[in-house]
Coordinates of C-alpha atoms in Angstrom, one line a residue:
X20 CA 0.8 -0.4 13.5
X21 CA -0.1 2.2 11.5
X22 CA 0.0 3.1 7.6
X23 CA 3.4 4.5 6.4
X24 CA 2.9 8.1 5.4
X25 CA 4.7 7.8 2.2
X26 CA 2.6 4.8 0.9
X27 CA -0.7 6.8 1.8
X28 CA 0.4 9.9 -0.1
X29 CA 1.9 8.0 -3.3
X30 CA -1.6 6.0 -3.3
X31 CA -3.5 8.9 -3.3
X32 CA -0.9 10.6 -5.8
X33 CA -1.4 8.4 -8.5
X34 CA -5.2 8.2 -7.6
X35 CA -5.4 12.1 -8.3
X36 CA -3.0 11.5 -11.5
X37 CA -5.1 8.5 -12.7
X38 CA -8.7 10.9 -11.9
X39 CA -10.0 7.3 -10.4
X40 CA -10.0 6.1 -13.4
X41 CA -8.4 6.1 -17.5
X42 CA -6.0 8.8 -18.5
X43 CA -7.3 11.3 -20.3
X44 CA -7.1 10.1 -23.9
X45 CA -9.1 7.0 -23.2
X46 CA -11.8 9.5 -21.4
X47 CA -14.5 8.4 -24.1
X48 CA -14.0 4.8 -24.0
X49 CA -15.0 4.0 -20.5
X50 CA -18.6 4.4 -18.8
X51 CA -20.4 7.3 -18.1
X52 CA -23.2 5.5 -15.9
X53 CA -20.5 6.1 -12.9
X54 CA -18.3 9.1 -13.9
X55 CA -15.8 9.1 -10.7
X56 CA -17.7 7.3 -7.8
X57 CA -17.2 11.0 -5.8
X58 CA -13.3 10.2 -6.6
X59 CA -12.6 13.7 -8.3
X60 CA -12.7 15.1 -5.0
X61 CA -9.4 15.0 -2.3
X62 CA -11.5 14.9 0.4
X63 CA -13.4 11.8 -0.9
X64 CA -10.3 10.4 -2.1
X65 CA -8.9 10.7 1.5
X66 CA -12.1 8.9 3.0
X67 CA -10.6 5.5 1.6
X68 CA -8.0 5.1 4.3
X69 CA -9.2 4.0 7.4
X70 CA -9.3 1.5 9.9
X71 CA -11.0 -1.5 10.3
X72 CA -11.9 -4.1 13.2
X73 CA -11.4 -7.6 11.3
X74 CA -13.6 -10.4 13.3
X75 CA -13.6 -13.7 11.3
X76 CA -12.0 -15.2 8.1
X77 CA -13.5 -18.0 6.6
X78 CA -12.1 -20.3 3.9
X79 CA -14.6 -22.9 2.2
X80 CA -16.7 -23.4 -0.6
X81 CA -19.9 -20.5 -1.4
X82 CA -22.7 -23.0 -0.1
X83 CA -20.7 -23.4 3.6
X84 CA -19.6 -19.8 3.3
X85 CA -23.2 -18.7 3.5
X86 CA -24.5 -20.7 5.1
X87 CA -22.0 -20.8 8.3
X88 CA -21.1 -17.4 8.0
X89 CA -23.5 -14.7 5.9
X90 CA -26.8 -16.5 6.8
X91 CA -27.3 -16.5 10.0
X92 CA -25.5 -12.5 10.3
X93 CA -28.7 -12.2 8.1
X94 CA -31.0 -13.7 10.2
X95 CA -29.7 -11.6 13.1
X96 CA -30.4 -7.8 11.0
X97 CA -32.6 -6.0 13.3
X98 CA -33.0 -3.2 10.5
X99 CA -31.2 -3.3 7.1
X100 CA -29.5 -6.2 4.9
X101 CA -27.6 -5.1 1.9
X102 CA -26.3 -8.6 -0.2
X103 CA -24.3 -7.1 -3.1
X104 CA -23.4 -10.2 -5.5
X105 CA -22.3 -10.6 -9.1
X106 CA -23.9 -13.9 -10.7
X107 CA -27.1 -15.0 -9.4
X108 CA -28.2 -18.7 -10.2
X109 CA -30.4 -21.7 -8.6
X110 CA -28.0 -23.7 -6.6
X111 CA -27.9 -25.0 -2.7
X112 CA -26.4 -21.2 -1.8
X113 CA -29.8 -20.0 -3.4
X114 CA -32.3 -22.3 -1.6
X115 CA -30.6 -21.5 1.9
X116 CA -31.1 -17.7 1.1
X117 CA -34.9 -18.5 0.3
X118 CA -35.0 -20.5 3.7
X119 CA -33.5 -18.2 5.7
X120 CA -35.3 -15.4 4.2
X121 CA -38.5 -17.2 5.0
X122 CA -37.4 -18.4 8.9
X123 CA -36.8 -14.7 9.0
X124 CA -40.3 -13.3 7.8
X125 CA -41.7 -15.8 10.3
X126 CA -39.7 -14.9 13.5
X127 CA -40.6 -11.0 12.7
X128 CA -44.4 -11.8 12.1
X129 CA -44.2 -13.6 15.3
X130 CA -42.6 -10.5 17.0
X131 CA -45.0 -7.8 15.4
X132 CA -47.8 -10.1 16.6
X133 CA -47.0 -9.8 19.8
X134 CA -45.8 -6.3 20.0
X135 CA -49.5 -5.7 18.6
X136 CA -50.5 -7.7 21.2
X137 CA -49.4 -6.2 24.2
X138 CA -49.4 -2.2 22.9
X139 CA -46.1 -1.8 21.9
X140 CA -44.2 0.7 19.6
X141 CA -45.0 -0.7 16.2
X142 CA -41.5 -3.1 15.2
X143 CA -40.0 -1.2 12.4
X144 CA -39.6 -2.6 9.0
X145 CA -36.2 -4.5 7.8
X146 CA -35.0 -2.9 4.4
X147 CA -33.6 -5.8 2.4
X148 CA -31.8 -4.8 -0.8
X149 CA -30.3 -7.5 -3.0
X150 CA -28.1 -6.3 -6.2
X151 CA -26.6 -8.6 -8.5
X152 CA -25.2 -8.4 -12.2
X153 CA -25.6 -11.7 -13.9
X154 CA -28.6 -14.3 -14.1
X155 CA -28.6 -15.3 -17.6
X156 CA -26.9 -15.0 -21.0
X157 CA -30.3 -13.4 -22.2
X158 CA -30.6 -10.9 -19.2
X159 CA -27.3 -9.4 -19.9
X160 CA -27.6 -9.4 -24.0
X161 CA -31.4 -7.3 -23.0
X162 CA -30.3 -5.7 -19.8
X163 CA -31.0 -1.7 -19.8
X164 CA -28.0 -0.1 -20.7
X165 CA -28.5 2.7 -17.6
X166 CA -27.5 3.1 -14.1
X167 CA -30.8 2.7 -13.3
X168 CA -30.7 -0.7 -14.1
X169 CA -33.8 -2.8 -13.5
X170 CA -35.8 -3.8 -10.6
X171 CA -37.4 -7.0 -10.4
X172 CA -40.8 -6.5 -9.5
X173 CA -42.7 -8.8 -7.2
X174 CA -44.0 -10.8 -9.2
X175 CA -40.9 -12.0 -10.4
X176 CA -39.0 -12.7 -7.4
X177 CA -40.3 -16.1 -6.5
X178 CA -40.6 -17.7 -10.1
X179 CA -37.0 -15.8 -11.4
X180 CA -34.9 -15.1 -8.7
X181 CA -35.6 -18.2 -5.7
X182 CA -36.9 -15.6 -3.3
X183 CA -39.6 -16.6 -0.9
X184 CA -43.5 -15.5 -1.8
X185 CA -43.9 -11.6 -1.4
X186 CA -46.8 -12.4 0.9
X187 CA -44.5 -13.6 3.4
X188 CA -41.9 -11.2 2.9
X189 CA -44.5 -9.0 3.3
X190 CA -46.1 -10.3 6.4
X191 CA -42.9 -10.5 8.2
X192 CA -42.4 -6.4 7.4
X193 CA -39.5 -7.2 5.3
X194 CA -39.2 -4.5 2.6
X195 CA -37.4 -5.8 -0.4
X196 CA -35.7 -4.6 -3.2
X197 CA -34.0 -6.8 -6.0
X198 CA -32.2 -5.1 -8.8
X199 CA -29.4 -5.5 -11.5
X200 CA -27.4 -3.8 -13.4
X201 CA -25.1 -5.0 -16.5
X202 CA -23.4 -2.9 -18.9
X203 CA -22.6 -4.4 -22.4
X204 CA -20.6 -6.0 -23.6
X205 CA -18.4 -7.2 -20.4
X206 CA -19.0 -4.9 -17.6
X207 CA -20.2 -6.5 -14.7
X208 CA -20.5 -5.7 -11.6
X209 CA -17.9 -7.8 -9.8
X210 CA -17.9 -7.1 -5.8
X211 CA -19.4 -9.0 -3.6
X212 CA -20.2 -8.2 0.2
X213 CA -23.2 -8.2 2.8
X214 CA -23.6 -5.1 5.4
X215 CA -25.8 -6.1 8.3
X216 CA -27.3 -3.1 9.8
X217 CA -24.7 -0.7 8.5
X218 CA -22.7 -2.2 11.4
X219 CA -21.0 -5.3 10.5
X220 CA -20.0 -6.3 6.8
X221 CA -18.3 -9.8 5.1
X222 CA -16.3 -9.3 2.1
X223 CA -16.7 -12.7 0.4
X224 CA -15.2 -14.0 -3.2
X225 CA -18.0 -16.2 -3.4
X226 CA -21.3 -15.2 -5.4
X227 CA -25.1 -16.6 -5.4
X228 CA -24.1 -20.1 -8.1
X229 CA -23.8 -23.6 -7.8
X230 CA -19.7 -23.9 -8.6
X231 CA -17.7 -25.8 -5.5
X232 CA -14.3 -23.7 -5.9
X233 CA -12.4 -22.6 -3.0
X234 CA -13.5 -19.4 -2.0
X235 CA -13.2 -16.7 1.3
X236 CA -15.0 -14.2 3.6
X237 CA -13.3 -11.4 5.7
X238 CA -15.8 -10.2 7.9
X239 CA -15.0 -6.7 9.6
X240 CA -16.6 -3.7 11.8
X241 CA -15.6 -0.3 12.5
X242 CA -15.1 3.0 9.9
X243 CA -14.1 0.9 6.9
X244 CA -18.1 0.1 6.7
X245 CA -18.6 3.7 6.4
X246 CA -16.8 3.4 3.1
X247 CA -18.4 0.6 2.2
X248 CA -21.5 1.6 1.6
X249 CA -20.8 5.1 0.4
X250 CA -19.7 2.6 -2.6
X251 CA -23.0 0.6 -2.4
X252 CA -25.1 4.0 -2.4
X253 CA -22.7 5.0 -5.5
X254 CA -23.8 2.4 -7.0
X255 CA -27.1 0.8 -6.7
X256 CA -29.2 3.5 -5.2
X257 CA -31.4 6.4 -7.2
X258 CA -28.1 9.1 -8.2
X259 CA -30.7 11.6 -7.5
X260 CA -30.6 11.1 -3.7
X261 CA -28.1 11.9 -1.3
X262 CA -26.0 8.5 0.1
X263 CA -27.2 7.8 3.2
X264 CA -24.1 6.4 5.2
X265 CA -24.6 7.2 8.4
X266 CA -28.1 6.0 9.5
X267 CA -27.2 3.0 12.1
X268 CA -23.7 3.5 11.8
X269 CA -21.4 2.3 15.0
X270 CA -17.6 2.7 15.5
X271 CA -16.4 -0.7 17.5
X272 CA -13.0 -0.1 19.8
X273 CA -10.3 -2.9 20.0
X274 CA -10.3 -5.7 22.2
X275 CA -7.9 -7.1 24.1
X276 CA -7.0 -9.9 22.8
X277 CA -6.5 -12.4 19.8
X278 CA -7.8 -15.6 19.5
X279 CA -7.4 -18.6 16.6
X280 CA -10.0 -21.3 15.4
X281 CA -13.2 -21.1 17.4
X282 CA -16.5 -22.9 16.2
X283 CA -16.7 -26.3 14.2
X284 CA -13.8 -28.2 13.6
X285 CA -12.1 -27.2 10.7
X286 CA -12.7 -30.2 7.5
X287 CA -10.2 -30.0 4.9
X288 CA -10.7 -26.8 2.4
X289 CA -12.9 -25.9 4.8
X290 CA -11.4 -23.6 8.2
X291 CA -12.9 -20.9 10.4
X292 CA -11.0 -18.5 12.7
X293 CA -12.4 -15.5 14.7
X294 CA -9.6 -12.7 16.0
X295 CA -9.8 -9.2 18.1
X296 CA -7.2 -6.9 18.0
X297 CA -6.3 -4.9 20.5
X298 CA -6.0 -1.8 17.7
X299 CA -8.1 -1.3 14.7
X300 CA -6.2 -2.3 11.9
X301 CA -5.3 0.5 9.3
X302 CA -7.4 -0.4 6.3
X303 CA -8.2 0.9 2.6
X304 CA -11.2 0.2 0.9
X305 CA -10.6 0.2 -2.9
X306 CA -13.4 0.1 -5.3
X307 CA -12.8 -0.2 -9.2
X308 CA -15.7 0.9 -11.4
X309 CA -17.2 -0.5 -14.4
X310 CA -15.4 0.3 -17.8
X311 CA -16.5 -0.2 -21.4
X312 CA -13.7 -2.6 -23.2
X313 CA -10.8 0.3 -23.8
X314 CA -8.7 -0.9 -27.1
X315 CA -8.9 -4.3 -26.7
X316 CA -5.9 -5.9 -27.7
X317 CA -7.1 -8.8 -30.0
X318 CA -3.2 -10.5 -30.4
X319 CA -0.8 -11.1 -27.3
X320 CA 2.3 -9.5 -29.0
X321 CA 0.4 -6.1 -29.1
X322 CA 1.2 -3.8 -26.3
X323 CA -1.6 -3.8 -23.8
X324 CA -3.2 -0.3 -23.1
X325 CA -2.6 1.2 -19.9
X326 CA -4.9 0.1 -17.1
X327 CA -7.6 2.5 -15.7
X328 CA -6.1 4.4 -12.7
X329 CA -8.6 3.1 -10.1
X330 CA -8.2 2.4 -6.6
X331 CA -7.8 -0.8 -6.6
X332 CA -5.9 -0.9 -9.7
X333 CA -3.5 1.7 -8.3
X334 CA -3.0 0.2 -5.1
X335 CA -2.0 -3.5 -5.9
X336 CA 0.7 -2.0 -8.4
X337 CA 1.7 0.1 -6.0
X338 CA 2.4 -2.7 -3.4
X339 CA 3.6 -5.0 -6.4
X340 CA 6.4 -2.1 -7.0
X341 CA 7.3 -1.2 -3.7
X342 CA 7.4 -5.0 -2.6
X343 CA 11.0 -5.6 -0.7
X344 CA 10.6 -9.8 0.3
X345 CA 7.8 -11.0 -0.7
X346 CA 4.5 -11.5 -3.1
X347 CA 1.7 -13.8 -2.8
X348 CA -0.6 -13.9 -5.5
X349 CA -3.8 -16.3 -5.3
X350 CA -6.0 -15.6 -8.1
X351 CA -8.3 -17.4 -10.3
X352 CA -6.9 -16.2 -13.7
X353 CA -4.1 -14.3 -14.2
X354 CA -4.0 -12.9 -17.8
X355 CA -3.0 -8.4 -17.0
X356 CA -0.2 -7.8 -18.4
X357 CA 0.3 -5.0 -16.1
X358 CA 0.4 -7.4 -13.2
X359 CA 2.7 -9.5 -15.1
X360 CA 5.1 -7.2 -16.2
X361 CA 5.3 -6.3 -12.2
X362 CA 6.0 -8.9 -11.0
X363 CA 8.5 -9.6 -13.4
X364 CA 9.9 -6.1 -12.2
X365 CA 9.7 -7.4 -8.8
X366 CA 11.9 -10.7 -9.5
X367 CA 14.5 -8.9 -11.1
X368 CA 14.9 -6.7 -7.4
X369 CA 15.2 -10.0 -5.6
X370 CA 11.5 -10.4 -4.4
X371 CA 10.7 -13.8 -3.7
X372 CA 6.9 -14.6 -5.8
X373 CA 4.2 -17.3 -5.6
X374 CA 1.4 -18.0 -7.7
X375 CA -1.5 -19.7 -6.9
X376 CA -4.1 -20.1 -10.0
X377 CA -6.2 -22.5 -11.9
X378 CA -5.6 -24.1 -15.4
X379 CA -9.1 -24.6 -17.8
X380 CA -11.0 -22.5 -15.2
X381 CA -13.4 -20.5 -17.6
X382 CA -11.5 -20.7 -20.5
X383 CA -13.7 -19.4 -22.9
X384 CA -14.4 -16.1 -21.0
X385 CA -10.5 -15.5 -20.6
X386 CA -10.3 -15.9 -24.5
X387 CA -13.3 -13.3 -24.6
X388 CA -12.1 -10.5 -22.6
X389 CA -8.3 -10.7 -22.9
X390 CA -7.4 -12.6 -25.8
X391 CA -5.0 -15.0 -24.1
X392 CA -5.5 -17.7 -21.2
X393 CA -3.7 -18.1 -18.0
X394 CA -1.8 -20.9 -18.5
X395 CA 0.0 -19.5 -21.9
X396 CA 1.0 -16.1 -19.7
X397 CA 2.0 -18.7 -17.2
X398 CA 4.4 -20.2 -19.9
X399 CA 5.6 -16.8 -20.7
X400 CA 6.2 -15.6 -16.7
X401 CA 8.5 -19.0 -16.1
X402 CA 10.0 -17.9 -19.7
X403 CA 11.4 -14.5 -19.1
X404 CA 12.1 -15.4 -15.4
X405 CA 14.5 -17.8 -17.0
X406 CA 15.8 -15.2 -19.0
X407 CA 15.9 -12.6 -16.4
X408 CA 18.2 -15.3 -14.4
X409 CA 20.3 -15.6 -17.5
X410 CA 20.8 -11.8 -17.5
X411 CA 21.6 -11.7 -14.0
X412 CA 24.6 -14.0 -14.5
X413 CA 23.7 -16.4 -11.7
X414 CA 23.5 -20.8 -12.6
X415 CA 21.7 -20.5 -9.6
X416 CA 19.0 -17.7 -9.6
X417 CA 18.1 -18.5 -5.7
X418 CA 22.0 -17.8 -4.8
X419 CA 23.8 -14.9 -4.6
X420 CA 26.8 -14.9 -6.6
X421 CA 29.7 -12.4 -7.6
X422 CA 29.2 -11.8 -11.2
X423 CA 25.7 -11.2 -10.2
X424 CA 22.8 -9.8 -8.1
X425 CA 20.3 -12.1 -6.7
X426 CA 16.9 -12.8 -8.2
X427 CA 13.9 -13.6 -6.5
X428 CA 12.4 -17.0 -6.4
X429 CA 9.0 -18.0 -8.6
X430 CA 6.9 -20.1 -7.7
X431 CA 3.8 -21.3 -9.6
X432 CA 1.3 -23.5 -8.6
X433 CA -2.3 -25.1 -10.0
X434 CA -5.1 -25.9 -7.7
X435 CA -6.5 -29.3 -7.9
X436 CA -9.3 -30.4 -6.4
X437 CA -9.2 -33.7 -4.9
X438 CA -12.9 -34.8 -5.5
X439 CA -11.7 -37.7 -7.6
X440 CA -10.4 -39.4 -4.7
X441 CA -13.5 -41.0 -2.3
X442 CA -11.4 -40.2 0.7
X443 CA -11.8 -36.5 0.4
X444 CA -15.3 -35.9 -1.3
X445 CA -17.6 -34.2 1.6
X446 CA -21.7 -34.5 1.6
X447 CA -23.8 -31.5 2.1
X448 CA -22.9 -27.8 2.0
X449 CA -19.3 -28.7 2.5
X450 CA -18.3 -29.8 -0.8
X451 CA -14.5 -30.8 -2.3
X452 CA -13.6 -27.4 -4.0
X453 CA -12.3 -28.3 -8.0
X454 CA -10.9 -25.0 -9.1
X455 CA -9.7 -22.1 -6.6
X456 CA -12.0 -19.0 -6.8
X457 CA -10.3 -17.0 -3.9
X458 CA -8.9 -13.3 -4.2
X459 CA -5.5 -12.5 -2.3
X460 CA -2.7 -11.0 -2.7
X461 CA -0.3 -10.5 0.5
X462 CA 3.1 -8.5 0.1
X463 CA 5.7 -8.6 2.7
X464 CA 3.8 -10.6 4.8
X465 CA 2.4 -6.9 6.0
X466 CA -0.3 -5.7 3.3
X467 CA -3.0 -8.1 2.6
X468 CA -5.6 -7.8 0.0
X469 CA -9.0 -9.0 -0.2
X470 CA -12.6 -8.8 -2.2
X471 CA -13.4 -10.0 -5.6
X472 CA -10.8 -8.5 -8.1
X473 CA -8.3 -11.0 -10.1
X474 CA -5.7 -10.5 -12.3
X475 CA -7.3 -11.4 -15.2
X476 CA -7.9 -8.7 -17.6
X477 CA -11.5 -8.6 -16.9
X478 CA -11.0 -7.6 -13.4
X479 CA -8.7 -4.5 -14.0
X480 CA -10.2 -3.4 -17.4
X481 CA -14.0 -3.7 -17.7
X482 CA -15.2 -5.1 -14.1
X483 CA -16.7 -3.2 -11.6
X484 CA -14.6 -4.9 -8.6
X485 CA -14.2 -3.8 -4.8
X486 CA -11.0 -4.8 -2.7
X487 CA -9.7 -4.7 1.3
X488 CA -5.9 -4.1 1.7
X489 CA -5.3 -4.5 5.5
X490 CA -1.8 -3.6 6.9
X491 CA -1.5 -6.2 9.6
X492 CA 1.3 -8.6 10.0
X493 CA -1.3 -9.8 13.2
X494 CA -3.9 -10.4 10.5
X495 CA -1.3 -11.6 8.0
X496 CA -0.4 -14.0 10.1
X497 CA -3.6 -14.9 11.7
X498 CA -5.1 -16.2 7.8
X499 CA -2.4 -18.2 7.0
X500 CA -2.7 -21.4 9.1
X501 CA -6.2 -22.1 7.0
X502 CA -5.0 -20.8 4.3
X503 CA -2.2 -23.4 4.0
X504 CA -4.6 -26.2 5.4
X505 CA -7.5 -25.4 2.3
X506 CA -4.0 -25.9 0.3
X507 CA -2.8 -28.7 1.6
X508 CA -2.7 -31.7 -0.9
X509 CA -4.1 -29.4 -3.5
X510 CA -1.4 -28.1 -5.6
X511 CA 0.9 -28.7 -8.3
X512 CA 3.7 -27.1 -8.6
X513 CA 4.1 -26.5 -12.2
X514 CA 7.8 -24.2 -11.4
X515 CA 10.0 -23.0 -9.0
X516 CA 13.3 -21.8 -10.1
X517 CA 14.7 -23.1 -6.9
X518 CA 14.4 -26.6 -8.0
X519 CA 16.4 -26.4 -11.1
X520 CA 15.8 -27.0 -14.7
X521 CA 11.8 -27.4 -15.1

C-alpha cells in the first residue's frame, strides 16, 4: 500500500500556501525563535513523506509506558539517547529514569574498565540529551525568552531535575545535556519521543509527571527517523550548526510477517503488541511549531482566527475533509473550532464520527488558552448535529430516507477511570488510568495519527506539537484490539444519534 498521489500533492499544496505556518497577515504574531523549521523550502517540505517500519504499540499509563517500553531501549543505546518531553516533574516515571540512568553508568564503567584492562580501543562516550519545556510555574514565568533556551548545569541536575550524581554519569562516560525551552505566555513545547541511536524511535503521549491517564507509544525504525530528528536538531540544538541526521543512521527492510500480543499478559488499560510488515508503511512525519497566542478569541460567539498552516495542522484537516466512512477522534480536550466545524462538515457528507474525550480534565488551562471547555463545545457538536439532522429531513438521521440524504452517525464518549472500584485498582507501575491522555485520530480505518497534538486550542494555536500519520489498514487494524480492551468498561456514552432522543 502506498500513499495516494493526490493526497501527497494537496498536503504539500496547502503546506506551500500555509508557508508552514500563519497566513501572511498574522506573520507578526507568531514566533520568530523557529521561523519555518527548513519548511520554506519544497525539497524539505517533500522530506516529510516517507516510510516507516512500525515495531510495537503500547497502551498503558506513563509509569508502565517507560518503564516496559522506553527504559530498557535506553538502557540498550550503545551511542546516543535523545528523550524529548514536555513537563518534567518528580513522580515514579522520574525515579525509574534516575535508576536506569544510574544501572546504565554502572554497566559502561564496568565495560571501560575492562576494555582498559585488556588494551582495547577506548569505549566511546554515550551522548545523552534530555529536552523538556515545563518543570514549574516559576520556571516558565522566568524562562529565557530565546531559542537558546537554558541548560541546566551540573550542578543542578541531581537536586532540580531527579538525575543521578554527575560523578556517575560521568564515570560511566555518559555525556549529558539537560535543557528547556518555554516561550511566554503559552507556548510549550508539546512532542514527546525518544531516539535510540538515531536507529529506533517511540512516539509516546505520555511525558516525565506523576498523572495515571491512559496514554500510548508507537515505536518505529526506518527513514521516518531521519525526519525525526532533523526536527529535534531544529529544535533544541545550537541554530548555528548544521543538523546532523545522518551520523548512525540505518534503513531496516520489511519482514515477513505480522505478529499480535507478545510479552506480558495484557492487564486491563494496560496491552502490548509487537508487528513486522512485510512493506515499510508509507508514513508522514508532521511537526507543528511554537506560536505566540494569534488574536485570541476571549468569547465563544467570536469567529475563531484561522489556524496556522502547519503540518500537522494541515494534514488532520485534510484527512477530516477528505474522510468518506469514517472518523475516530481520541483526544484529551477538544475545544478547535476548526476541528469542530470539520467534523460537522464531515457529518453532513454521511461520515460516521466518534469521540473519545475527558470531562474536568484540566479545566482551568482549557479556560486559559481557548476560552471555552470541552464539554460546552461537546454540547454545541450534539446541538448542531441535531440540527443538521433536522435539515436533512430524516426522523431517523442513521437511515436513509427519500426526502433526504443520509447523515453520518456521532458518537460521543467520556473516559472514566474505574479506580473507585477495588476490583480494578492495580499496585505498582501499572496504575488504574482516571482521565484519557492518548492522541489518535484514525480516518477510514486507513490513515492513523499519532504523537502528542489534541484538539484543543492549545495544540493547533500556540503548542509546539509533532504527529505520525501512518497509511496502513495492517496497522489500523493491528492497534485496535488494545485499543478497545484499555476501553472496555471505561466509557460513557454521553450521545449517539443512533439511539434516539438524548
Amino acid at each position: 500500500m502506498s500513499f495516494s498521489s493526490s493526497f501527497v500533492h494537496e498536503f504539500l499544496r496547502r503546506l506551500e500556501l500555509g508557508n508552514g505556518f500563519y497566513p501572511t497577515s498574522h506573520a507578526s504574531s507568531w514566533n520568530r525563535a523557529f521561523p519555518n523549521l527548513g519548511l520554506h523550502d519544497a525539497s524539505e517540505r517533500e522530506r516529510l513523506v516517507t516510510t516507516s517500519q512500525p515495531r510495537s504499540f503500547r497502551i498503558g499509563t506513563g509509569a508502565s509506558i517507560f518503564i516496559e517500553s522506553l527504559l530498557p531501549a535506553i538502557l540498550d543505546a550503545e551511542n546516543e539517547v535523545i528523550l524529548v518531553t514536555c513537563f518534567w516533574a518528580p513522580s515514579k516515571t522520574l525515579a525509574a529514569l534516575h535508576d536506569a540512568l544510574t544501572t546504565l553508568a554502572h554497566g559502561r564503567r564496568q565495560r571501560i574498565q575492562e576494555a582498559l584492562a585488556r588494551g582495547d580501543a577506548p569505549i566511546p562516550p554515550l551522548r545523552f540529551r534530555i529536552c523538556f519545556s515545563s518543570r514549574s510555574l516559576l520556571q516558565k514565568l522566568f524562562h529565557p525568552q530565546s531559542r537558546h533556551g537554558y541548560v541546566y548545569p551540573p550542578s543542578a541536575w541531581s537536586k532540580k531535575l531527579g538525575l543521578p550524581d554527575p560523578d556517575v554519569l560521568e564515570a560511566g562516560g555518559i555525556q549529558l545535556q539537560a535543557k528547556s525551552l518555554f516561550f511566554l505566555p503559552f507556548s510549550v513545547m508539546h512532542p514527546k519521543f525518544v531516539i535510540i541511536d538515531r536507529r529506533r524511535a517511540f512516539v509516546p503521549s505520555c511525558n516525565i509527571s506523576w498523572e495515571a491517564w491512559l496514554e500510548a507509544s508507537v515505536e518505529l525504525t526506518g527513514d521516518a527517523v531521519r525526519e525525526l530528528l532533523s526536527f529535534y536538531s531544529r529544535t533544541w540544538e545550537d541554530p548555528h550548526v548544521t543538523p546532523d541526521t545522518e551520523r548512525g543512521e540505518a534503513t531496516e527492510s520489511g519482514e515477513a510477517y505480522l505478529e499480535g500480543p507478545a510479552g506480558s499478559p495484557s492487564s486491563g488499560a494496560h496491552h502490548h503488541a509487537t508487528f513486522r510488515f512485510p512493506e515499510p508503511v508509507p508514513t508522514l512525519v508532521l511537526p507543528s511549531a511554537s506560536h505566540r497566542n494569534p488574536r485570541f478569541r476571549p468569547f465563544p460567539w467570536q469567529k475563531a482566527p484561522q489556524p496556522p498552516g502547519t503540518p500537522l495542522n494541515v494534514a488532520v484537516l485534510q484527512l477530516l475533509e477528505q474522510a468518506e466512512r469514517s472518523i475516530y477522534l481520541q483526544t484529551p480536550n477538544i475545544t478547535c473550532q476548526s476541528v469542530l466545524s470539520a467534523l460537522l462538515d464531515a457529518l453532513a457528507r454521511g461520515v460516521d464520527v466518534t469521540v473519545v474525550t475527558n470531562t474536568g480534565m484540566m479545566l482551568l488551562e482549557q479556560l486559559v488558552t481557548s476560552g471555552t471547555t470541552t464539554s460546552w463545545c461537546v454540547r454545541s457538536l450534539v446541538r448542531q448535529s441535531k440540527r443538521l439532522a433536522k435539515r436533512g429531513g430524516q426522523a431517523d438521521p442513521a437511515e436513509d430516507t427519500e426526502v433526504g440524504h443520509r447523515i453520518g452517525r456521532l458518537r460521543v464518549c467520556y473516559f472514566r477511570g474505574r479506580a473507585t472500584d477495588p476490583q480494578h485498582r492495580m499496585e505498582g507501575h501499572r496504575e488504574e488510568p482516571v482521565h484519557s491522555h492518548l492522541k489518535l485520530t484514525v480516518v477510514d480505518g486507513r490513515y492513523v495519527v499519532l504523537g502528542s497534538g489534541n484538539m484543543d486550542r492549545a495544540s493547533w494555536y500556540t503548542s509546539q506539537e509533532l504527529g505520525i500519520l501512518f497509511v496502513s489498514c495492517d496497522f489500523a487494524d493491528s492497534i485496535k484490539p488494545g485499543l478497545d480492551r484499555a476501553l472496555e468498561g471505561r466509557l460513557e456514552v454521553v450521545f449517539d444519534s443512533n439511539l434516539g432522543n438524548q
